[in-house]
Short mmCIF file of C-alpha atoms in Angstrom, two decimals:
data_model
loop_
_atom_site.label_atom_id
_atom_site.label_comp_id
_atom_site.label_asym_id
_atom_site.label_seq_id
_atom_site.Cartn_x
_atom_site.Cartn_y
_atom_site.Cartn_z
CA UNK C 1 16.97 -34.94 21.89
CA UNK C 2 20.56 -33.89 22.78
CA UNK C 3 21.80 -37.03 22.14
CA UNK C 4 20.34 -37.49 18.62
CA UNK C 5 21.88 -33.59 17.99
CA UNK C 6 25.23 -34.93 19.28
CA UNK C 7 25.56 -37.95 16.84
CA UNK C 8 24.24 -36.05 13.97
CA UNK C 9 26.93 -33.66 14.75
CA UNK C 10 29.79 -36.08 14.92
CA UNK C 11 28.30 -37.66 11.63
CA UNK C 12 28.96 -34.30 9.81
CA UNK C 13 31.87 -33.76 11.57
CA UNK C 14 33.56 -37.03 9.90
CA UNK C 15 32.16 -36.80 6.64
CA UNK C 16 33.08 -33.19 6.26
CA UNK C 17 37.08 -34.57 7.28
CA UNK C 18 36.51 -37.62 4.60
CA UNK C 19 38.41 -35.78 1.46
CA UNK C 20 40.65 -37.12 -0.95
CA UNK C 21 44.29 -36.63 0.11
CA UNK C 22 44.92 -35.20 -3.81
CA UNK C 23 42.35 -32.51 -3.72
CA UNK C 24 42.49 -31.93 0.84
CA UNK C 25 44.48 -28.68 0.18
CA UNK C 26 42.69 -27.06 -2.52
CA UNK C 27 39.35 -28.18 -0.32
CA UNK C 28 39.88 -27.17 3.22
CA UNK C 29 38.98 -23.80 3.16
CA UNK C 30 35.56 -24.88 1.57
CA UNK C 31 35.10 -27.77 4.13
CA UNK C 32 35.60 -25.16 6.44
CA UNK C 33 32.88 -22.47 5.39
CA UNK C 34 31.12 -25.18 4.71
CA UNK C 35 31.03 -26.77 7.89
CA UNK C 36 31.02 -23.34 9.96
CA UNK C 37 27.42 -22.90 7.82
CA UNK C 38 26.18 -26.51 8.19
CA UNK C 39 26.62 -25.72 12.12
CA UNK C 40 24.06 -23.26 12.05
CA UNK C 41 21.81 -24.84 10.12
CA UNK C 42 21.78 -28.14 11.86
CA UNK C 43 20.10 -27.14 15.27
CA UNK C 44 16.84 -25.53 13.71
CA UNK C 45 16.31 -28.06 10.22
CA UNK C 46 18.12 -31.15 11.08
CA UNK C 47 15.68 -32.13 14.28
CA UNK C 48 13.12 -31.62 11.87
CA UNK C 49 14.36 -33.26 7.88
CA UNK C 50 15.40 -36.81 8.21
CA UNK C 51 18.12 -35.98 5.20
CA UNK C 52 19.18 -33.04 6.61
CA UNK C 53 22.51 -33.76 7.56
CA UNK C 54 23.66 -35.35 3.91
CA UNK C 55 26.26 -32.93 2.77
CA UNK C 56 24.88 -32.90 -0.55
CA UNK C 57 21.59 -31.41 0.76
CA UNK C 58 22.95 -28.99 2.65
CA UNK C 59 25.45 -27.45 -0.28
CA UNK C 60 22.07 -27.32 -2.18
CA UNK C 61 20.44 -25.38 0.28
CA UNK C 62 23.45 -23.09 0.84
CA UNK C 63 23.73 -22.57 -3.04
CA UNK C 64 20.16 -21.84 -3.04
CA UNK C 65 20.47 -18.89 -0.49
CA UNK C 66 23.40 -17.96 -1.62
CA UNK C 67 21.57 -16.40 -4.88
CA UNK C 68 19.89 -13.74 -1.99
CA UNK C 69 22.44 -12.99 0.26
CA UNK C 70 25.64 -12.14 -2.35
CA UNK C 71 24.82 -8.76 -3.74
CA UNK C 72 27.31 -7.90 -6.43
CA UNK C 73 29.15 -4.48 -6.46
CA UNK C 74 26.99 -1.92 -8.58
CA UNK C 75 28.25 -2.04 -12.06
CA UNK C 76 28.38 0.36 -15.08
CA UNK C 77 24.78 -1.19 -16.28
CA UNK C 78 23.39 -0.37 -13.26
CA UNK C 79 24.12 2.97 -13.94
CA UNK C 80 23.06 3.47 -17.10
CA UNK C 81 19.70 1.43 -16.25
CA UNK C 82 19.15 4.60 -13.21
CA UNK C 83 19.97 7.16 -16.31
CA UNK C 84 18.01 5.84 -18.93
CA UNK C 85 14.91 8.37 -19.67
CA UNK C 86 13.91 6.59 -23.07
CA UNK C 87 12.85 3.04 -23.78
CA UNK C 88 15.27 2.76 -26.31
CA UNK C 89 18.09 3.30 -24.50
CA UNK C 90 17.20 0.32 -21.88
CA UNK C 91 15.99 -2.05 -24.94
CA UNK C 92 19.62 -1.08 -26.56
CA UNK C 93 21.58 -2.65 -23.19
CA UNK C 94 20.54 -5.96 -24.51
CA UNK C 95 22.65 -6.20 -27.65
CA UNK C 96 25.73 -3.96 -26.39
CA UNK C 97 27.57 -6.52 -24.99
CA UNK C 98 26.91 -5.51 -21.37
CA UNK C 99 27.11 -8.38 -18.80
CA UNK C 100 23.90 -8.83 -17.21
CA UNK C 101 23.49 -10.69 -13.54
CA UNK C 102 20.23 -11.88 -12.52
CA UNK C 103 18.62 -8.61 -11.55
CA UNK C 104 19.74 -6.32 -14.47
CA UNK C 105 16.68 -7.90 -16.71
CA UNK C 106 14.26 -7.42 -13.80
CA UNK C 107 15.72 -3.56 -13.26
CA UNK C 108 15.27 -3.46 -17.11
CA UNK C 109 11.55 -4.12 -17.39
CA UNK C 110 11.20 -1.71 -13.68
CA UNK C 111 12.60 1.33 -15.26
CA UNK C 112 10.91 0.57 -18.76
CA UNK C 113 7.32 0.65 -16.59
CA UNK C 114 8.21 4.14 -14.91
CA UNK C 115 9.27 5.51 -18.43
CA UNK C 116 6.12 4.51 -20.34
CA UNK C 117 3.63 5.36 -17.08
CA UNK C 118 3.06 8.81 -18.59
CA UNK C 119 2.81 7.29 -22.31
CA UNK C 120 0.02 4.38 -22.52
CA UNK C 121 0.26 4.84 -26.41
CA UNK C 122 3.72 3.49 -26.69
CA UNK C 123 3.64 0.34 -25.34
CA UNK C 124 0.98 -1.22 -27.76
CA UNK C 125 4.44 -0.83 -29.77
CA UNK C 126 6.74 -2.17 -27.40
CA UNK C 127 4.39 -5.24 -27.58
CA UNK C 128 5.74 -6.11 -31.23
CA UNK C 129 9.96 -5.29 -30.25
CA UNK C 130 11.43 -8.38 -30.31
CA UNK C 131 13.70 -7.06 -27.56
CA UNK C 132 11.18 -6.49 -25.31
CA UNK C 133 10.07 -10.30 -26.04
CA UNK C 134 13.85 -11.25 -25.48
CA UNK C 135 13.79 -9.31 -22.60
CA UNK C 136 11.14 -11.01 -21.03
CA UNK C 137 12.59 -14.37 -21.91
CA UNK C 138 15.61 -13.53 -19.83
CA UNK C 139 13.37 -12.63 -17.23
CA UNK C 140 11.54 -15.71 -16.92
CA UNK C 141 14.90 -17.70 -17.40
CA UNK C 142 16.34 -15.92 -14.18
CA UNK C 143 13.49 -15.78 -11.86
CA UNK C 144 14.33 -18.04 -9.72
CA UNK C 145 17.49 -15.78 -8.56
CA UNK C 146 16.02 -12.59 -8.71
CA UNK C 147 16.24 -10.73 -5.31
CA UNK C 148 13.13 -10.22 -3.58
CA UNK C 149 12.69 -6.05 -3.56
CA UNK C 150 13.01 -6.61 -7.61
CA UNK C 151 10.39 -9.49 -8.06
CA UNK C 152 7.81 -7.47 -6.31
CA UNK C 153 8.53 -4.20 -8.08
CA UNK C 154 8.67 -6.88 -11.47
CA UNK C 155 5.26 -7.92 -10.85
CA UNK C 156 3.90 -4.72 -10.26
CA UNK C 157 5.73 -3.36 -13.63
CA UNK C 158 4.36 -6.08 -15.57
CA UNK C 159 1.06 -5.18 -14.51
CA UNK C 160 1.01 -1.94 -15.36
CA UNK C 161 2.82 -2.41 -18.71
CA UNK C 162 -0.50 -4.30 -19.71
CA UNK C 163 0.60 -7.56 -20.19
CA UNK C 164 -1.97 -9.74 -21.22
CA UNK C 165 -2.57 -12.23 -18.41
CA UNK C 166 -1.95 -15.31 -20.25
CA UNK C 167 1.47 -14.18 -20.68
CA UNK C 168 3.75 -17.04 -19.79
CA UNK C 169 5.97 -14.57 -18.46
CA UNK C 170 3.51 -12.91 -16.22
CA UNK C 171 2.96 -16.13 -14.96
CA UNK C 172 5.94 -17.31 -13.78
CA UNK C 173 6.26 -13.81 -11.81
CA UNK C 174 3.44 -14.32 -10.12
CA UNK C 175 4.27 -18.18 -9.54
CA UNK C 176 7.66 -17.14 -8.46
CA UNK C 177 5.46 -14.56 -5.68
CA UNK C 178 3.32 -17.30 -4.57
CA UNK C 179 6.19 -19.59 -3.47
CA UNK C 180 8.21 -16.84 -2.09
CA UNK C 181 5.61 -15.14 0.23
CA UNK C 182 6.68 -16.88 3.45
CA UNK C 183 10.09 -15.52 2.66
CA UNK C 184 9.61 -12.31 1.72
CA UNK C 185 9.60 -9.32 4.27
CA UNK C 186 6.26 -7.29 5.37
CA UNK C 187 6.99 -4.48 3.50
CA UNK C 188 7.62 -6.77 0.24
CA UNK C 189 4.08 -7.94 1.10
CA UNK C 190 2.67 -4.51 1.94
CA UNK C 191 4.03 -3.23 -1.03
CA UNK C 192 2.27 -5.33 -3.22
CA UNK C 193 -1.03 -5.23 -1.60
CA UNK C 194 -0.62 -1.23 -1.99
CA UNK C 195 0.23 -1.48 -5.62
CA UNK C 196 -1.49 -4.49 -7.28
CA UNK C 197 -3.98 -5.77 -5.67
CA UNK C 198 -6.82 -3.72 -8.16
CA UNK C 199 -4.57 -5.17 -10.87
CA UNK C 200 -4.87 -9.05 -9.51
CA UNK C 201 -8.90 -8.45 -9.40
CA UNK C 202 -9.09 -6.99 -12.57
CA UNK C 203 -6.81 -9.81 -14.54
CA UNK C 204 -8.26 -12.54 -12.15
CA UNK C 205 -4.90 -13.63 -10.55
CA UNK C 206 -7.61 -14.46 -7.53
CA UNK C 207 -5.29 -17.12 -6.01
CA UNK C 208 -2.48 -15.04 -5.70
CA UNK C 209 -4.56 -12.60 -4.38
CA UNK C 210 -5.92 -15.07 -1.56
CA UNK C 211 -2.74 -16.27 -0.53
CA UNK C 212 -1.37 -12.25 -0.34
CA UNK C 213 -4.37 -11.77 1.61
CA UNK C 214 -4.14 -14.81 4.12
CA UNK C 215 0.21 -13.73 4.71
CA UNK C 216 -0.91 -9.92 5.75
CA UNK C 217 -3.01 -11.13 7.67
CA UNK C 218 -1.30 -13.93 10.04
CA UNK C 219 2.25 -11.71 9.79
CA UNK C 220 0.39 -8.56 11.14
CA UNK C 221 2.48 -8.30 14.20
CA UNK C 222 5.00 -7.41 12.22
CA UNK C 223 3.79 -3.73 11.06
CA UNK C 224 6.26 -1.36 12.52
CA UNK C 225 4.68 1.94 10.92
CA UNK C 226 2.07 3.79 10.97
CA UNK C 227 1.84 4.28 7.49
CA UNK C 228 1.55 0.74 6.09
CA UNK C 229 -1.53 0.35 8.75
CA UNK C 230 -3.01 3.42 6.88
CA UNK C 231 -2.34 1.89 3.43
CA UNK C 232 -3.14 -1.85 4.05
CA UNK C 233 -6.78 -0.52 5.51
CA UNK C 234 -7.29 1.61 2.33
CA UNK C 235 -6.03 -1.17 -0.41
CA UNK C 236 -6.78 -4.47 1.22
CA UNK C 237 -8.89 -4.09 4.12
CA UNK C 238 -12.21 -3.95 2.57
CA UNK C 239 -10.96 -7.20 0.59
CA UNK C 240 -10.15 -9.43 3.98
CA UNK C 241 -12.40 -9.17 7.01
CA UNK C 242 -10.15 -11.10 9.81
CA UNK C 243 -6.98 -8.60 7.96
CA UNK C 244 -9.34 -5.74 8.54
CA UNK C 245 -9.94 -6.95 12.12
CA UNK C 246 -6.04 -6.98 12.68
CA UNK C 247 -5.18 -3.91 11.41
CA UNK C 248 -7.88 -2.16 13.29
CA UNK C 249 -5.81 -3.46 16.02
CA UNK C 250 -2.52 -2.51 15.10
CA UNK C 251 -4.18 1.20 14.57
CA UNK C 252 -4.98 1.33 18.35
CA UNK C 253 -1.31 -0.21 19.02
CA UNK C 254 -0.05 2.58 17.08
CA UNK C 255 -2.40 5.26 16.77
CA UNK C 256 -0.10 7.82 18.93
CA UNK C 257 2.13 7.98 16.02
CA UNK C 258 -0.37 9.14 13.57
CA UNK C 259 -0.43 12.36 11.91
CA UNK C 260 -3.83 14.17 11.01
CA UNK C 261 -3.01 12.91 7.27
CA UNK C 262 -3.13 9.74 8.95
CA UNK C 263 -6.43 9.88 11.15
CA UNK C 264 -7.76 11.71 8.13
CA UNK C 265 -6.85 8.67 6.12
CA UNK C 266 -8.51 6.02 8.67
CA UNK C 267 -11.49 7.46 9.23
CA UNK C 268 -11.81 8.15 5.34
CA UNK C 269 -11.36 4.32 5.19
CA UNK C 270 -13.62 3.53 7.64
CA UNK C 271 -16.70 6.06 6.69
CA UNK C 272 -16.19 4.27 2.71
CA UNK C 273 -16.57 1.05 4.06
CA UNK C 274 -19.38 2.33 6.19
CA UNK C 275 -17.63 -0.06 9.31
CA UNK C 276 -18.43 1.73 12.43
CA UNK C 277 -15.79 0.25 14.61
CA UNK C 278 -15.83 1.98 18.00
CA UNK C 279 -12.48 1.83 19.44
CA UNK C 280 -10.70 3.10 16.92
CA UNK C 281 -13.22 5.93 16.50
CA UNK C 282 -12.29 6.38 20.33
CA UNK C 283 -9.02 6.14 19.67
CA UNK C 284 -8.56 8.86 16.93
CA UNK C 285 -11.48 11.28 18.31
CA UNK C 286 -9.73 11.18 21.61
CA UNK C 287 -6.03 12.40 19.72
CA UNK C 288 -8.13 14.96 17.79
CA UNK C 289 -8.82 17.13 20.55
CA UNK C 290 -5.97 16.13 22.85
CA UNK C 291 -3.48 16.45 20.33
CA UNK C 292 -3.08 20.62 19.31
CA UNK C 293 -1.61 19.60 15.69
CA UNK C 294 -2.74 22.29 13.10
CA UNK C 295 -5.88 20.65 10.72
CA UNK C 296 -5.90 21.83 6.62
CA UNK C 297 -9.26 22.66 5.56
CA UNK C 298 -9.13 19.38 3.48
CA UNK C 299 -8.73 17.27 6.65
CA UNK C 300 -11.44 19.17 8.02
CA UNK C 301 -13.85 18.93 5.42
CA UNK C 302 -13.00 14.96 5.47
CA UNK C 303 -13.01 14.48 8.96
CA UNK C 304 -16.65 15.88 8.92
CA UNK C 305 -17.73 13.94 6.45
CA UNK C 306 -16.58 10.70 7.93
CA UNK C 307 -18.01 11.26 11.59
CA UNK C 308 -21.38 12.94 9.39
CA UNK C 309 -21.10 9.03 7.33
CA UNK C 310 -20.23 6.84 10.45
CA UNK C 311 -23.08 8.54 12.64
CA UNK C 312 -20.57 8.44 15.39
CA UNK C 313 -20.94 11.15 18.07
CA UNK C 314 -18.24 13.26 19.80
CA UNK C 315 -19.11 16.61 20.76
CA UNK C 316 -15.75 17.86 21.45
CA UNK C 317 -14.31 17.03 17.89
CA UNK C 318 -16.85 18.63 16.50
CA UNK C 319 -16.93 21.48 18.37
CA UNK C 320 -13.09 21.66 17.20
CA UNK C 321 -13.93 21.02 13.64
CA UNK C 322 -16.33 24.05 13.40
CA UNK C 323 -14.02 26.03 15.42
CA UNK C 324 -11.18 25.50 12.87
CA UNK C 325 -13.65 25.61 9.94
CA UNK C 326 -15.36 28.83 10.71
CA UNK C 327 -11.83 31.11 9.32
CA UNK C 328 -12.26 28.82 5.83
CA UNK C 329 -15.77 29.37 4.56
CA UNK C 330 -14.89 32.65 2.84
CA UNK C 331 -12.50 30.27 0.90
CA UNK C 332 -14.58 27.21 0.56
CA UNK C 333 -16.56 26.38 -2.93
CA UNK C 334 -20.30 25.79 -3.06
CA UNK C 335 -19.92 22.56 -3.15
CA UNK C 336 -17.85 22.11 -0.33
CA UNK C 337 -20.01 24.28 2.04
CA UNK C 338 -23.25 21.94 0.78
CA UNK C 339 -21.32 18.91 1.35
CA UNK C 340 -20.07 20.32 5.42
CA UNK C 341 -23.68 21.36 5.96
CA UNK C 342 -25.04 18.27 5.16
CA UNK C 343 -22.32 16.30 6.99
CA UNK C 344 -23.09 18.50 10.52
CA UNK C 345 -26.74 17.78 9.56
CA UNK C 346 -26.22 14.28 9.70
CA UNK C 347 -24.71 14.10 13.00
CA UNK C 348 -27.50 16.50 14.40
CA UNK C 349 -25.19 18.94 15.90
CA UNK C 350 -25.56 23.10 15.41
CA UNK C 351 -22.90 24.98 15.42
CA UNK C 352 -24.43 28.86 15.27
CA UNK C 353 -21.76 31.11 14.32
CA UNK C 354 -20.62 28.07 11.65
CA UNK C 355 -24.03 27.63 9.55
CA UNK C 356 -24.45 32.22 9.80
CA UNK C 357 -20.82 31.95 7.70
CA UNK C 358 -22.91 29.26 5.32
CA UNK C 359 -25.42 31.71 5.08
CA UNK C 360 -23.18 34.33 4.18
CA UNK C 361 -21.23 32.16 1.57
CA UNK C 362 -24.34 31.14 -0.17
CA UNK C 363 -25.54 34.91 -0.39
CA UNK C 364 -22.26 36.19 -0.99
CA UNK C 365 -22.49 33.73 -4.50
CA UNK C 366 -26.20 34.41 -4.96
CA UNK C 367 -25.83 34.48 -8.95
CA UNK C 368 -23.28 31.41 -8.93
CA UNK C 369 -24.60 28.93 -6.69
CA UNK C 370 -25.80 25.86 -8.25
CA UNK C 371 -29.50 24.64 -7.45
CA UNK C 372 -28.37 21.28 -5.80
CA UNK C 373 -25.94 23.11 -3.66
CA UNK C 374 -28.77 25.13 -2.40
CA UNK C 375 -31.01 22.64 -1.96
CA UNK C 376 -28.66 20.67 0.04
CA UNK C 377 -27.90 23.39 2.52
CA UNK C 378 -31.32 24.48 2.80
CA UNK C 379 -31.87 20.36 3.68
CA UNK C 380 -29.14 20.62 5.92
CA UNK C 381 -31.28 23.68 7.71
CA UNK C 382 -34.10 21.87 8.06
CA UNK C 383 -33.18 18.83 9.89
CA UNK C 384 -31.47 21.05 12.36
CA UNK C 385 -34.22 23.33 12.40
CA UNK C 386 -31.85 26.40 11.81
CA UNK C 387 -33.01 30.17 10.45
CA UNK C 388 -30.62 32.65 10.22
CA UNK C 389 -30.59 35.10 13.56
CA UNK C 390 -30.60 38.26 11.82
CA UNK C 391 -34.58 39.11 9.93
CA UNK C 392 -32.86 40.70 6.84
CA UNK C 393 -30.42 37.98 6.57
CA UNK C 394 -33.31 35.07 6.80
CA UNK C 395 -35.38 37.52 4.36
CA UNK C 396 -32.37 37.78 1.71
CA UNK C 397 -31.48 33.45 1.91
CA UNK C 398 -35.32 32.72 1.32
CA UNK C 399 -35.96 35.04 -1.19
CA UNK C 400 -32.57 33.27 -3.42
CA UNK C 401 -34.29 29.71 -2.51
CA UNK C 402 -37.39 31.16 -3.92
CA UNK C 403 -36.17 32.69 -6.78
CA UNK C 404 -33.95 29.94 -8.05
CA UNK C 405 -36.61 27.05 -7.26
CA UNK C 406 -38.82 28.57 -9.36
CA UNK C 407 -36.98 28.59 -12.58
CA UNK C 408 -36.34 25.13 -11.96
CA UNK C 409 -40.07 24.10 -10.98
#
């Protein structure tokens, strides 16, 4: 193997010397880059590509890359492409005599989404400009050289600017993706699962989808944060079960870095999916009490539900969550306290001094409480087999179930 590396290297070491004697001084300092590149190329790809050590081949595949790596100085349309806070402003760049590189159309087409996000009226319109249609033309005439933050932001723009998915355009963007996912970082990847992936169901770009799918999945080890594990189990994990299976994994890996947005968020995912996956449940239930981090009443009323949905038992947590609900029921709606009651029901576990305050809340609102609201606490009662302690209290909550069930009956 060394030897075949040693004659290959000698091989481009005498053709890169071969130049004319008229043109050797204008050429030497390319031979030389040139060389210095084909160096480091030549140990990984030229063991491996039969042609790999043709010159020509190689200043192809150096031009080629060169289109990613040289990032031009930010220019005056680049500025006014950041400013721009009406369509017409970015559709006038075209025909002002402004030099656009590769990227400017892409950045175009980005901003023009964000502008008309708020305004799904105007770009029925924007349809019909023909310098939107030029615009896109540019697009797909440059995609090969667009970078690769822009062509994932591009296909997520298109998307939401409604294209219709025969779109030529559209097409080539999302042909472009497909050939570029190997390449493109896992945050490029992570950002499109997060953003388009309801978009590819719903237009039927199911191949594209796949092939997302299959790269998240065998380039998991890469995850870094805990936030794209939070994301990726909300957007594509229910679409992939061996991605589901990895990220469950990478939760554990990473699971002392999450926040209680971020527990709130997995077991949120998890309870939807209804996948009771027990070491992650371990994993986050054990952080929960351990961890002394103050809990909102939303993450409260969430984390309830999930454990209530999931079926999964941990006394401790819960004896936290009703500890740290108990100052919130004055604040809490009907609704809410129906929905917590039902949730505690669910898991079978009492917490006294928590369902008196329910009590309390529903009496408290007596003329405003809806009938299913009632109904569901006074469920929630009865599979716990709780009555209020005090007799005037129990007297006062029956007599409202009573009354309201009647003028319903």
């Amino acid at each position: 193997m060394a030897a075949r590396l040693v004659k290959q290297c000698t091989c481009l070491l005498r053709e890169a010397t071969l130049v004319p004697p008229a043109t050797a001084p204008a050429m030497a300092p390319v031979g030389r880059l040139r060389l210095a590149q084909v160096g480091r190329r030549t140990l990984t790809s030229s063991a491996t590509s039969p042609s790999s050590h043709f010159p020509r081949s190689l200043s192809g595949l150096l031009k080629k890359e060169h289109v990613f790596s040289a990032r031009p100085q930010q220019q005056e349309v680049d500025r006014l492409i950041e400013k721009a806070t009406q369509p017409e402003e970015l559709l006038e760049l075209l025909s002002g005599g402004h030099r656009l590189h590769e990227n400017h159309a892409a950045l175009v087409l980005i901003q023009l989404s964000r502008l008309l996000s708020d305004k799904p009226e105007h770009k029925a319109s924007l349809m019909q400009d023909a310098r939107f249609q030029q615009l896109l033309q540019l697009v797909n005439s440059q995609i090969a050289s667009v970078w690769h933050g822009p062509l994932v932001r591009l296909l997520r723009s298109l998307y939401t600017l409604a294209l219709p998915a025969a779109c030529k355009q559209l097409q080539s963007v999302e042909q472009e993706v497909r050939w570029r996912l190997r390449r493109l970082r896992y945050k490029h990847l992570a950002f499109l699962a997060e953003s388009s992936t309801t978009y590819m169901q719903q237009r039927g770009s199911q191949e594209l989808l796949a092939e997302l799918l299959v790269s998240l999945e065998r380039r998991w080890a890469e995850i870094e944060d805990s936030r794209t594990v939070v994301a990726l189990m909300a957007k594509a994990g229910p679409l992939s079960e061996p991605l589901m299976n990895r990220l469950e994994d990478k939760c554990l890996e990473l699971v002392e870095q999450f926040g209680p947005d971020e527990l709130r968020k997995v077991l949120v995912t998890l309870a939807a999916q209804n996948r009771r996956s027990v070491p992650p449940l371990r994993a986050i239930s054990y952080h929960l009490v351990q961890k002394p981090f103050p809990l909102t009443k939303g993450v409260l009323l969430d984390l309830a539900y999930a454990y209530g949905k999931l079926g999964f038992q941990q006394t401790q947590v819960f004896q936290r969550l009703a500890a740290d609900l108990l100052p919130h029921v004055p604040g809490l709606t009907s609704g809410e306290v129906a929905h917590c009651a039902k949730s505690f029901a669910l898991l079978k576990w009492l917490s006294g001094p928590l369902f008196e305050a329910f009590v309390q809340h529903v009496l408290d609102r007596a003329q405003t409480v809806p009938v299913p609201h009632l109904c569901n606490v006074l469920l929630a009662f009865a599979h716990l087999n709780f009555r209020p302690e005090r007799p005037e209290q129990e007297d006062q909550f029956f007599s409202l179930v009573h009354k309201k069930l009647d003028s319903e009956l």
